[in-house]
Amino acid sequence: MIPYGILLITVCFLCYLNQKKSSKTIRKLIFFILGVFSGIRYYVSVDYENYCDIFYAIKYGNYYSIEKLFVLISRIVQHFGGTPQIIFLFYSLLFSYFIFQFIEKESTDFTFSVIIFLCFAPFYLSSFNTMREALSVSILLYSLTIDESKKAKIFVLFLAAICIHTSAFVGVLLWILKKVKIKHEIIFVLFFSALMYAFLSIYGFNYLSQSLSDFRESSYSVSALGISYLIFLLFGLFVLYLSCRGIIPITQIEKSLIIYSCIIILVALLSRKYETLFARFITYGSFYFVISYPKLQRLFSSAIFRYISYVFFMGYYFITLRSARAMIPYQCSLQFFDSKISNVFFIYILVTFITFFLVFLGKDEIKGQSNENKMEIQFENENEN
C-alpha cells in the first residue's frame, strides 16, 4: 500500500506546483510518472500473468487468439531479447500520453481531473487489468479532440485503436454521436425506459420467482461494477440536465460520451449480456466523468466542494486498493532484457531521452513565456505612446 500512497502524494504535490505556476512540463511529468509506475509493475493486477503467458506462447510458436498487432510487437521485442516488461512499459506510457492529451484539451480544471483519473474507477487503476483496452480507449478519446479537417490522422488513430483492441470499433458510434445532434428529451426517454426495464426484469420478476438467496446468486443480479456504471450514467443525465438549464457548459465530446453510455446501458439490459457488455464497452463512455465532474464547482462553494471531493476520491482510491485482487503488494521490475548489458543500456537510453525531453520542453516553455512578456511590454509601450 505504501508505494500507492507515495504515488498519490507525488501527484498531489506536482498538481500543487502546477496550480501555483502553470507549467506544461509539470503536467507532462505527472502523467509520465503514472505511466512508469504502471509500466514497471511486476505481477501486479490479475492480467499480468496472463499477458506473460501470451508473450511466451507467441515466443514458442503456440497459437493464441489475440490481436495481430500485439503478436507483432511481442515478436519484435523477442527478436531483440526483450521481456514482457517492455510491453507493459510501452503500453502504459502510451496510455498515459493520450490520456494527458485528452485531459489537457478538454478539462477546465487539470488538477481535479487528474485526481479523479488516478483515484476513481474505472480509470487509472483499472488500466492495470485492461492494458490493451485501456490504450485503445485513450487513443479513441484523443482522436475525438482532433480537428475534423485532419481526417487522415483521425483515421490512422482509429485504425491503431482497433488493431490494439477490437472493442475500439465502437469509436464509429462515438464519432456519429459527436456529429449528430440529439435532443435531450429523447435521451432521457431512452435511458429511463431502460432503467424501468431493469427494475422490472431484475428486481421485479426475479425477486418474485426466486428466493432471496437464489436471487443474489442469479445471473441477473447487479454487481458492484454494474452499480458503479449506473451511477456514472445517472450523473451523466444530471450533467445533461444542468447543461439544458444553462447552469454548466459541456462540450460536444462530453455530450457524445454521455449519450454513448446511455445507449450501451440500454443494449446491455435488453440483450441480458449485462456484465460482459458493461465491462468491455462502457469504459469508452465513462471518461466523460473526468472532465464533467469538476464543473460542478459552479453549483457549490468551490473550496468546500473541492475538499470534500478530494477526501472522497482519495478514500475511494485506498478502499479500491484494499479490495482489489492482485494489486497489493506493489512490486516492480526493471528487467526489460534477458541480457544484463542490454538491460542497463536500455535503462540508460530511456533515462537520457526523458531527461533531454523534459529539459527541452522546459526551455521551450520559458522561451514561450519570454515572448509573451515581450509582447505585453511592447503593447504597454504602444499604449503609452
CSV table of C-alpha atoms in Angstrom, one decimal:
chain,number,residue,atom,x,y,z
A,1,MET,CA,0.0,0.0,0.0
A,2,ILE,CA,2.9,2.4,0.7
A,3,PRO,CA,4.0,2.7,-2.9
A,4,TYR,CA,0.5,3.7,-3.9
A,5,GLY,CA,0.4,6.3,-1.1
A,6,ILE,CA,3.7,7.7,-2.3
A,7,LEU,CA,2.4,7.9,-5.9
A,8,LEU,CA,-0.7,9.8,-4.7
A,9,ILE,CA,1.4,12.2,-2.6
A,10,THR,CA,3.8,12.8,-5.5
A,11,VAL,CA,0.9,13.5,-8.0
A,12,CYS,CA,-0.8,15.9,-5.5
A,13,PHE,CA,2.4,17.8,-4.9
A,14,LEU,CA,3.1,18.2,-8.6
A,15,CYS,CA,-0.5,19.3,-9.1
A,16,TYR,CA,0.0,21.9,-6.3
A,17,LEU,CA,3.1,23.2,-8.1
A,18,ASN,CA,1.2,23.4,-11.4
A,19,GLN,CA,-1.6,25.4,-9.7
A,20,LYS,CA,1.0,27.8,-8.2
A,21,LYS,CA,2.5,28.4,-11.6
A,22,SER,CA,1.0,26.7,-14.6
A,23,SER,CA,3.6,24.5,-16.3
A,24,LYS,CA,3.1,22.0,-19.2
A,25,THR,CA,6.4,20.4,-18.2
A,26,ILE,CA,5.0,19.6,-14.7
A,27,ARG,CA,1.7,18.4,-16.2
A,28,LYS,CA,3.5,16.0,-18.6
A,29,LEU,CA,5.7,14.9,-15.7
A,30,ILE,CA,2.7,13.8,-13.7
A,31,PHE,CA,1.5,11.5,-16.5
A,32,PHE,CA,5.0,10.2,-17.2
A,33,ILE,CA,5.2,9.2,-13.5
A,34,LEU,CA,1.8,7.5,-13.8
A,35,GLY,CA,2.9,5.7,-16.9
A,36,VAL,CA,6.2,4.5,-15.4
A,37,PHE,CA,4.5,3.4,-12.2
A,38,SER,CA,2.1,1.2,-14.2
A,39,GLY,CA,4.8,0.1,-16.7
A,40,ILE,CA,7.3,-1.3,-14.2
A,41,ARG,CA,4.8,-3.2,-12.1
A,42,TYR,CA,5.7,-6.8,-11.6
A,43,TYR,CA,3.0,-9.5,-11.1
A,44,VAL,CA,0.6,-6.7,-10.0
A,45,SER,CA,-3.0,-7.0,-11.3
A,46,VAL,CA,-5.0,-10.1,-12.4
A,47,ASP,CA,-4.0,-9.9,-16.0
A,48,TYR,CA,-0.2,-9.5,-15.6
A,49,GLU,CA,0.4,-13.2,-15.5
A,50,ASN,CA,-2.0,-13.8,-18.5
A,51,TYR,CA,0.0,-11.3,-20.6
A,52,CYS,CA,3.2,-13.0,-19.7
A,53,ASP,CA,1.7,-16.4,-20.7
A,54,ILE,CA,0.6,-14.9,-24.0
A,55,PHE,CA,4.0,-13.4,-24.6
A,56,TYR,CA,5.8,-16.7,-24.1
A,57,ALA,CA,3.2,-18.6,-26.1
A,58,ILE,CA,3.9,-16.4,-29.0
A,59,LYS,CA,7.7,-16.8,-28.5
A,60,TYR,CA,7.5,-20.6,-28.6
A,61,GLY,CA,5.1,-20.7,-31.5
A,62,ASN,CA,1.9,-21.7,-29.7
A,63,TYR,CA,-1.4,-20.4,-31.0
A,64,TYR,CA,-3.1,-17.7,-29.0
A,65,SER,CA,-6.2,-15.8,-30.0
A,66,ILE,CA,-5.3,-12.1,-29.7
A,67,GLU,CA,-4.9,-9.0,-31.9
A,68,LYS,CA,-2.2,-9.3,-34.6
A,69,LEU,CA,-0.6,-6.1,-33.5
A,70,PHE,CA,0.2,-7.5,-30.0
A,71,VAL,CA,1.7,-10.5,-31.7
A,72,LEU,CA,3.9,-8.3,-33.9
A,73,ILE,CA,5.0,-6.2,-31.0
A,74,SER,CA,5.8,-9.3,-29.0
A,75,ARG,CA,7.9,-10.8,-31.8
A,76,ILE,CA,9.8,-7.5,-32.3
A,77,VAL,CA,10.6,-7.4,-28.5
A,78,GLN,CA,11.6,-11.1,-28.5
A,79,HIS,CA,13.9,-10.6,-31.6
A,80,PHE,CA,16.0,-8.1,-29.6
A,81,GLY,CA,16.0,-10.3,-26.5
A,82,GLY,CA,13.4,-8.3,-24.6
A,83,THR,CA,11.0,-9.5,-21.8
A,84,PRO,CA,7.3,-8.8,-21.4
A,85,GLN,CA,8.2,-5.9,-19.1
A,86,ILE,CA,9.0,-3.8,-22.2
A,87,ILE,CA,5.5,-4.3,-23.5
A,88,PHE,CA,3.9,-3.3,-20.1
A,89,LEU,CA,6.1,-0.1,-20.1
A,90,PHE,CA,5.4,0.7,-23.7
A,91,TYR,CA,1.6,0.3,-23.4
A,92,SER,CA,1.5,2.2,-20.1
A,93,LEU,CA,3.4,5.2,-21.3
A,94,LEU,CA,1.3,5.5,-24.5
A,95,PHE,CA,-1.9,5.2,-22.4
A,96,SER,CA,-0.7,8.0,-20.1
A,97,TYR,CA,0.3,10.2,-23.0
A,98,PHE,CA,-3.0,10.0,-24.8
A,99,ILE,CA,-5.0,10.5,-21.6
A,100,PHE,CA,-2.8,13.5,-20.9
A,101,GLN,CA,-3.7,15.0,-24.3
A,102,PHE,CA,-7.4,14.3,-23.7
A,103,ILE,CA,-7.4,16.0,-20.2
A,104,GLU,CA,-5.2,18.8,-21.4
A,105,LYS,CA,-7.5,19.7,-24.2
A,106,GLU,CA,-10.9,19.0,-22.6
A,107,SER,CA,-10.7,19.7,-18.9
A,108,THR,CA,-11.4,23.0,-17.3
A,109,ASP,CA,-9.6,22.0,-14.1
A,110,PHE,CA,-6.5,19.9,-14.7
A,111,THR,CA,-5.8,19.1,-11.0
A,112,PHE,CA,-9.3,18.0,-10.3
A,113,SER,CA,-9.4,15.8,-13.4
A,114,VAL,CA,-6.0,14.2,-12.6
A,115,ILE,CA,-7.2,13.3,-9.0
A,116,ILE,CA,-10.4,11.7,-10.4
A,117,PHE,CA,-8.4,9.8,-13.1
A,118,LEU,CA,-5.9,8.5,-10.6
A,119,CYS,CA,-8.3,7.7,-7.7
A,120,PHE,CA,-11.6,6.7,-9.2
A,121,ALA,CA,-12.7,3.7,-11.2
A,122,PRO,CA,-12.7,2.7,-14.0
A,123,PHE,CA,-9.7,4.8,-15.0
A,124,TYR,CA,-6.0,4.5,-13.9
A,125,LEU,CA,-6.1,1.6,-11.6
A,126,SER,CA,-8.4,-0.4,-13.9
A,127,SER,CA,-5.9,0.1,-16.7
A,128,PHE,CA,-3.6,-2.3,-14.8
A,129,ASN,CA,-6.1,-5.1,-15.6
A,130,THR,CA,-7.1,-4.0,-19.1
A,131,MET,CA,-3.8,-2.9,-20.7
A,132,ARG,CA,-4.8,-3.3,-24.3
A,133,GLU,CA,-8.3,-2.0,-24.0
A,134,ALA,CA,-7.1,1.0,-21.8
A,135,LEU,CA,-4.6,2.1,-24.5
A,136,SER,CA,-7.3,1.7,-27.2
A,137,VAL,CA,-9.7,3.8,-25.1
A,138,SER,CA,-7.1,6.5,-24.7
A,139,ILE,CA,-6.3,6.7,-28.4
A,140,LEU,CA,-10.0,7.0,-29.3
A,141,LEU,CA,-10.5,9.7,-26.7
A,142,TYR,CA,-7.6,11.6,-28.1
A,143,SER,CA,-8.9,11.2,-31.7
A,144,LEU,CA,-12.1,12.9,-30.6
A,145,THR,CA,-10.2,16.0,-29.7
A,146,ILE,CA,-8.5,16.4,-33.1
A,147,ASP,CA,-9.8,18.9,-35.6
A,148,GLU,CA,-12.1,17.2,-38.0
A,149,SER,CA,-10.2,18.6,-41.0
A,150,LYS,CA,-7.3,16.2,-40.2
A,151,LYS,CA,-9.2,13.2,-41.4
A,152,ALA,CA,-6.1,11.1,-42.2
A,153,LYS,CA,-4.7,11.5,-38.7
A,154,ILE,CA,-8.1,10.6,-37.2
A,155,PHE,CA,-8.3,7.5,-39.5
A,156,VAL,CA,-4.8,6.3,-38.6
A,157,LEU,CA,-5.5,6.7,-34.8
A,158,PHE,CA,-8.9,4.9,-35.2
A,159,LEU,CA,-7.2,2.0,-37.1
A,160,ALA,CA,-4.5,1.8,-34.5
A,161,ALA,CA,-7.0,1.6,-31.7
A,162,ILE,CA,-8.8,-1.3,-33.4
A,163,CYS,CA,-5.6,-3.1,-34.0
A,164,ILE,CA,-4.7,-2.8,-30.3
A,165,HIS,CA,-8.1,-3.9,-29.1
A,166,THR,CA,-11.0,-4.9,-31.3
A,167,SER,CA,-13.6,-3.3,-29.0
A,168,ALA,CA,-12.5,0.0,-30.4
A,169,PHE,CA,-14.9,-0.4,-33.3
A,170,VAL,CA,-17.4,1.4,-31.0
A,171,GLY,CA,-15.4,4.5,-32.0
A,172,VAL,CA,-17.7,4.7,-35.1
A,173,LEU,CA,-20.7,5.2,-32.8
A,174,LEU,CA,-18.8,7.9,-30.8
A,175,TRP,CA,-17.9,9.8,-34.0
A,176,ILE,CA,-21.5,9.6,-35.2
A,177,LEU,CA,-22.8,10.9,-31.9
A,178,LYS,CA,-20.3,13.7,-32.0
A,179,LYS,CA,-21.6,14.9,-35.3
A,180,VAL,CA,-25.4,14.2,-34.8
A,181,LYS,CA,-27.4,16.5,-32.5
A,182,ILE,CA,-29.9,14.5,-30.4
A,183,LYS,CA,-32.5,16.3,-28.3
A,184,HIS,CA,-32.1,15.8,-24.6
A,185,GLU,CA,-35.7,14.7,-24.2
A,186,ILE,CA,-35.1,11.7,-26.4
A,187,ILE,CA,-32.0,10.8,-24.4
A,188,PHE,CA,-34.0,10.9,-21.1
A,189,VAL,CA,-36.8,8.8,-22.5
A,190,LEU,CA,-34.4,6.1,-23.8
A,191,PHE,CA,-32.5,5.9,-20.5
A,192,PHE,CA,-35.4,5.9,-18.2
A,193,SER,CA,-37.1,3.2,-20.4
A,194,ALA,CA,-34.0,1.1,-19.9
A,195,LEU,CA,-34.0,1.8,-16.2
A,196,MET,CA,-37.6,0.8,-15.9
A,197,TYR,CA,-36.9,-2.4,-17.8
A,198,ALA,CA,-34.0,-3.1,-15.4
A,199,PHE,CA,-36.1,-2.8,-12.3
A,200,LEU,CA,-39.0,-4.9,-13.8
A,201,SER,CA,-36.8,-7.7,-15.2
A,202,ILE,CA,-34.2,-7.8,-12.4
A,203,TYR,CA,-35.8,-6.6,-9.2
A,204,GLY,CA,-39.4,-7.5,-10.2
A,205,PHE,CA,-39.7,-10.8,-12.0
A,206,ASN,CA,-36.6,-12.4,-10.5
A,207,TYR,CA,-37.4,-11.4,-6.9
A,208,LEU,CA,-41.0,-12.8,-7.2
A,209,SER,CA,-39.9,-16.0,-8.8
A,210,GLN,CA,-36.9,-16.9,-6.7
A,211,SER,CA,-36.0,-16.9,-3.0
A,212,LEU,CA,-33.7,-14.0,-1.9
A,213,SER,CA,-30.7,-16.2,-1.6
A,214,ASP,CA,-31.2,-17.7,-5.1
A,215,PHE,CA,-31.8,-14.2,-6.5
A,216,ARG,CA,-28.4,-13.0,-5.2
A,217,GLU,CA,-26.7,-15.8,-7.0
A,218,SER,CA,-28.6,-15.5,-10.2
A,219,SER,CA,-27.0,-14.3,-13.4
A,220,TYR,CA,-29.3,-11.2,-13.4
A,221,SER,CA,-28.1,-9.8,-10.1
A,222,VAL,CA,-26.5,-6.4,-10.3
A,223,SER,CA,-22.8,-6.5,-9.5
A,224,ALA,CA,-20.9,-3.7,-7.7
A,225,LEU,CA,-19.2,-2.9,-11.0
A,226,GLY,CA,-22.6,-2.6,-12.7
A,227,ILE,CA,-24.0,-0.3,-9.9
A,228,SER,CA,-21.0,2.0,-10.3
A,229,TYR,CA,-21.6,2.3,-14.0
A,230,LEU,CA,-25.3,3.1,-13.4
A,231,ILE,CA,-24.1,5.8,-11.1
A,232,PHE,CA,-22.0,7.2,-13.9
A,233,LEU,CA,-25.0,7.2,-16.1
A,234,LEU,CA,-27.3,8.9,-13.6
A,235,PHE,CA,-24.6,11.5,-13.1
A,236,GLY,CA,-24.3,11.9,-16.9
A,237,LEU,CA,-28.0,12.7,-17.2
A,238,PHE,CA,-27.7,15.1,-14.3
A,239,VAL,CA,-24.9,16.9,-16.2
A,240,LEU,CA,-27.1,17.0,-19.4
A,241,TYR,CA,-29.9,18.5,-17.3
A,242,LEU,CA,-27.7,21.2,-15.9
A,243,SER,CA,-26.5,21.9,-19.4
A,244,CYS,CA,-30.0,22.3,-20.7
A,245,ARG,CA,-30.7,24.8,-17.9
A,246,GLY,CA,-27.6,26.7,-18.9
A,247,ILE,CA,-26.0,26.1,-15.5
A,248,ILE,CA,-22.8,24.4,-16.7
A,249,PRO,CA,-21.3,24.3,-20.2
A,250,ILE,CA,-20.5,21.0,-21.7
A,251,THR,CA,-18.6,20.2,-24.9
A,252,GLN,CA,-19.9,18.1,-27.8
A,253,ILE,CA,-17.4,15.5,-26.9
A,254,GLU,CA,-18.8,15.2,-23.3
A,255,LYS,CA,-22.3,15.0,-24.7
A,256,SER,CA,-21.4,12.3,-27.1
A,257,LEU,CA,-19.7,10.2,-24.4
A,258,ILE,CA,-22.8,10.5,-22.1
A,259,ILE,CA,-25.2,9.6,-24.9
A,260,TYR,CA,-23.0,6.7,-25.9
A,261,SER,CA,-23.1,5.4,-22.3
A,262,CYS,CA,-26.9,5.6,-22.3
A,263,ILE,CA,-27.1,3.5,-25.5
A,264,ILE,CA,-24.7,0.9,-24.1
A,265,ILE,CA,-26.8,0.7,-20.9
A,266,LEU,CA,-29.9,0.1,-23.0
A,267,VAL,CA,-28.2,-2.6,-25.2
A,268,ALA,CA,-26.8,-4.3,-22.1
A,269,LEU,CA,-30.1,-4.5,-20.4
A,270,LEU,CA,-32.1,-5.6,-23.5
A,271,SER,CA,-29.6,-8.3,-24.5
A,272,ARG,CA,-29.1,-9.6,-21.0
A,273,LYS,CA,-25.3,-9.6,-21.6
A,274,TYR,CA,-25.0,-7.4,-18.5
A,275,GLU,CA,-21.6,-7.9,-17.2
A,276,THR,CA,-19.8,-8.6,-20.5
A,277,LEU,CA,-21.1,-5.5,-22.3
A,278,PHE,CA,-20.5,-3.2,-19.4
A,279,ALA,CA,-17.0,-4.3,-18.7
A,280,ARG,CA,-16.0,-4.3,-22.4
A,281,PHE,CA,-17.7,-1.2,-23.8
A,282,ILE,CA,-18.8,1.2,-21.1
A,283,THR,CA,-15.3,2.3,-20.3
A,284,TYR,CA,-15.2,4.3,-23.6
A,285,GLY,CA,-18.0,6.5,-22.4
A,286,SER,CA,-17.3,6.7,-18.7
A,287,PHE,CA,-14.3,9.1,-19.2
A,288,TYR,CA,-16.7,12.0,-19.6
A,289,PHE,CA,-16.8,11.9,-15.7
A,290,VAL,CA,-13.1,13.0,-15.6
A,291,ILE,CA,-13.9,16.3,-17.4
A,292,SER,CA,-17.5,16.8,-16.3
A,293,TYR,CA,-17.3,16.4,-12.5
A,294,PRO,CA,-15.0,19.4,-11.9
A,295,LYS,CA,-17.6,21.7,-13.5
A,296,LEU,CA,-20.0,21.0,-10.6
A,297,GLN,CA,-18.0,23.6,-8.6
A,298,ARG,CA,-20.3,26.2,-10.2
A,299,LEU,CA,-23.2,24.8,-8.1
A,300,PHE,CA,-21.4,24.9,-4.7
A,301,SER,CA,-18.9,26.8,-2.7
A,302,SER,CA,-15.8,26.0,-4.8
A,303,ALA,CA,-13.4,25.4,-1.9
A,304,ILE,CA,-15.7,23.2,0.2
A,305,PHE,CA,-16.9,21.2,-2.8
A,306,ARG,CA,-13.2,20.6,-3.8
A,307,TYR,CA,-12.0,19.5,-0.4
A,308,ILE,CA,-15.0,17.1,0.2
A,309,SER,CA,-14.5,15.7,-3.3
A,310,TYR,CA,-10.7,15.2,-2.7
A,311,VAL,CA,-11.4,13.3,0.5
A,312,PHE,CA,-14.0,11.1,-1.1
A,313,PHE,CA,-11.9,10.2,-4.2
A,314,MET,CA,-8.7,9.6,-2.2
A,315,GLY,CA,-10.7,7.4,0.3
A,316,TYR,CA,-12.2,5.5,-2.7
A,317,TYR,CA,-8.6,5.1,-4.0
A,318,PHE,CA,-7.4,3.3,-0.9
A,319,ILE,CA,-10.6,1.3,-0.4
A,320,THR,CA,-10.3,0.1,-4.0
A,321,LEU,CA,-6.7,-1.0,-3.5
A,322,ARG,CA,-7.6,-2.9,-0.3
A,323,SER,CA,-10.5,-4.8,-2.0
A,324,ALA,CA,-9.0,-5.3,-5.5
A,325,ARG,CA,-7.4,-8.6,-6.4
A,326,ALA,CA,-3.6,-8.8,-7.0
A,327,MET,CA,-2.9,-5.1,-6.6
A,328,ILE,CA,-1.2,-5.4,-3.2
A,329,PRO,CA,1.7,-5.7,-2.6
A,330,TYR,CA,3.1,-3.5,-5.3
A,331,GLN,CA,6.2,-4.9,-6.8
A,332,CYS,CA,8.3,-3.5,-9.6
A,333,SER,CA,10.9,-4.9,-12.1
A,334,LEU,CA,13.4,-3.2,-14.4
A,335,GLN,CA,14.3,-6.4,-16.2
A,336,PHE,CA,13.5,-5.3,-19.7
A,337,PHE,CA,16.0,-7.6,-21.4
A,338,ASP,CA,17.4,-11.0,-20.6
A,339,SER,CA,20.9,-9.7,-21.1
A,340,LYS,CA,22.2,-7.6,-18.2
A,341,ILE,CA,24.2,-5.4,-20.6
A,342,SER,CA,21.3,-4.8,-22.9
A,343,ASN,CA,19.0,-4.1,-19.9
A,344,VAL,CA,21.4,-1.5,-18.4
A,345,PHE,CA,21.9,0.1,-21.8
A,346,PHE,CA,18.1,0.3,-22.4
A,347,ILE,CA,17.5,2.0,-19.0
A,348,TYR,CA,20.4,4.4,-19.7
A,349,ILE,CA,19.0,5.4,-23.1
A,350,LEU,CA,15.4,5.7,-21.6
A,351,VAL,CA,16.5,8.0,-18.8
A,352,THR,CA,18.7,10.1,-21.1
A,353,PHE,CA,15.9,10.5,-23.6
A,354,ILE,CA,13.4,11.5,-20.9
A,355,THR,CA,15.9,14.0,-19.3
A,356,PHE,CA,16.6,15.7,-22.6
A,357,PHE,CA,13.0,15.8,-23.4
A,358,LEU,CA,12.0,17.4,-20.1
A,359,VAL,CA,14.9,19.9,-20.4
A,360,PHE,CA,14.0,20.8,-24.0
A,361,LEU,CA,10.3,21.2,-23.1
A,362,GLY,CA,11.2,23.4,-20.1
A,363,LYS,CA,13.4,25.7,-22.3
A,364,ASP,CA,10.7,25.8,-24.9
A,365,GLU,CA,8.1,26.8,-22.3
A,366,ILE,CA,10.4,29.5,-20.8
A,367,LYS,CA,11.0,30.8,-24.3
A,368,GLY,CA,7.3,31.0,-25.0
A,369,GLN,CA,6.7,32.8,-21.7
A,370,SER,CA,9.5,35.3,-22.5
A,371,ASN,CA,8.0,36.0,-25.9
A,372,GLU,CA,4.6,36.6,-24.3
A,373,ASN,CA,6.3,39.1,-21.8
A,374,LYS,CA,7.9,40.9,-24.7
A,375,MET,CA,4.6,41.3,-26.5
A,376,GLU,CA,3.0,42.6,-23.3
A,377,ILE,CA,5.8,45.2,-22.8
A,378,GLN,CA,5.5,46.2,-26.4
A,379,PHE,CA,1.8,46.5,-26.1
A,380,GLU,CA,2.1,48.7,-23.0
A,381,ASN,CA,4.7,51.0,-24.6
A,382,GLU,CA,2.4,51.4,-27.6
A,383,ASN,CA,-0.4,52.4,-25.3
A,384,GLU,CA,1.8,54.9,-23.5
A,385,ASN,CA,2.8,56.5,-26.8
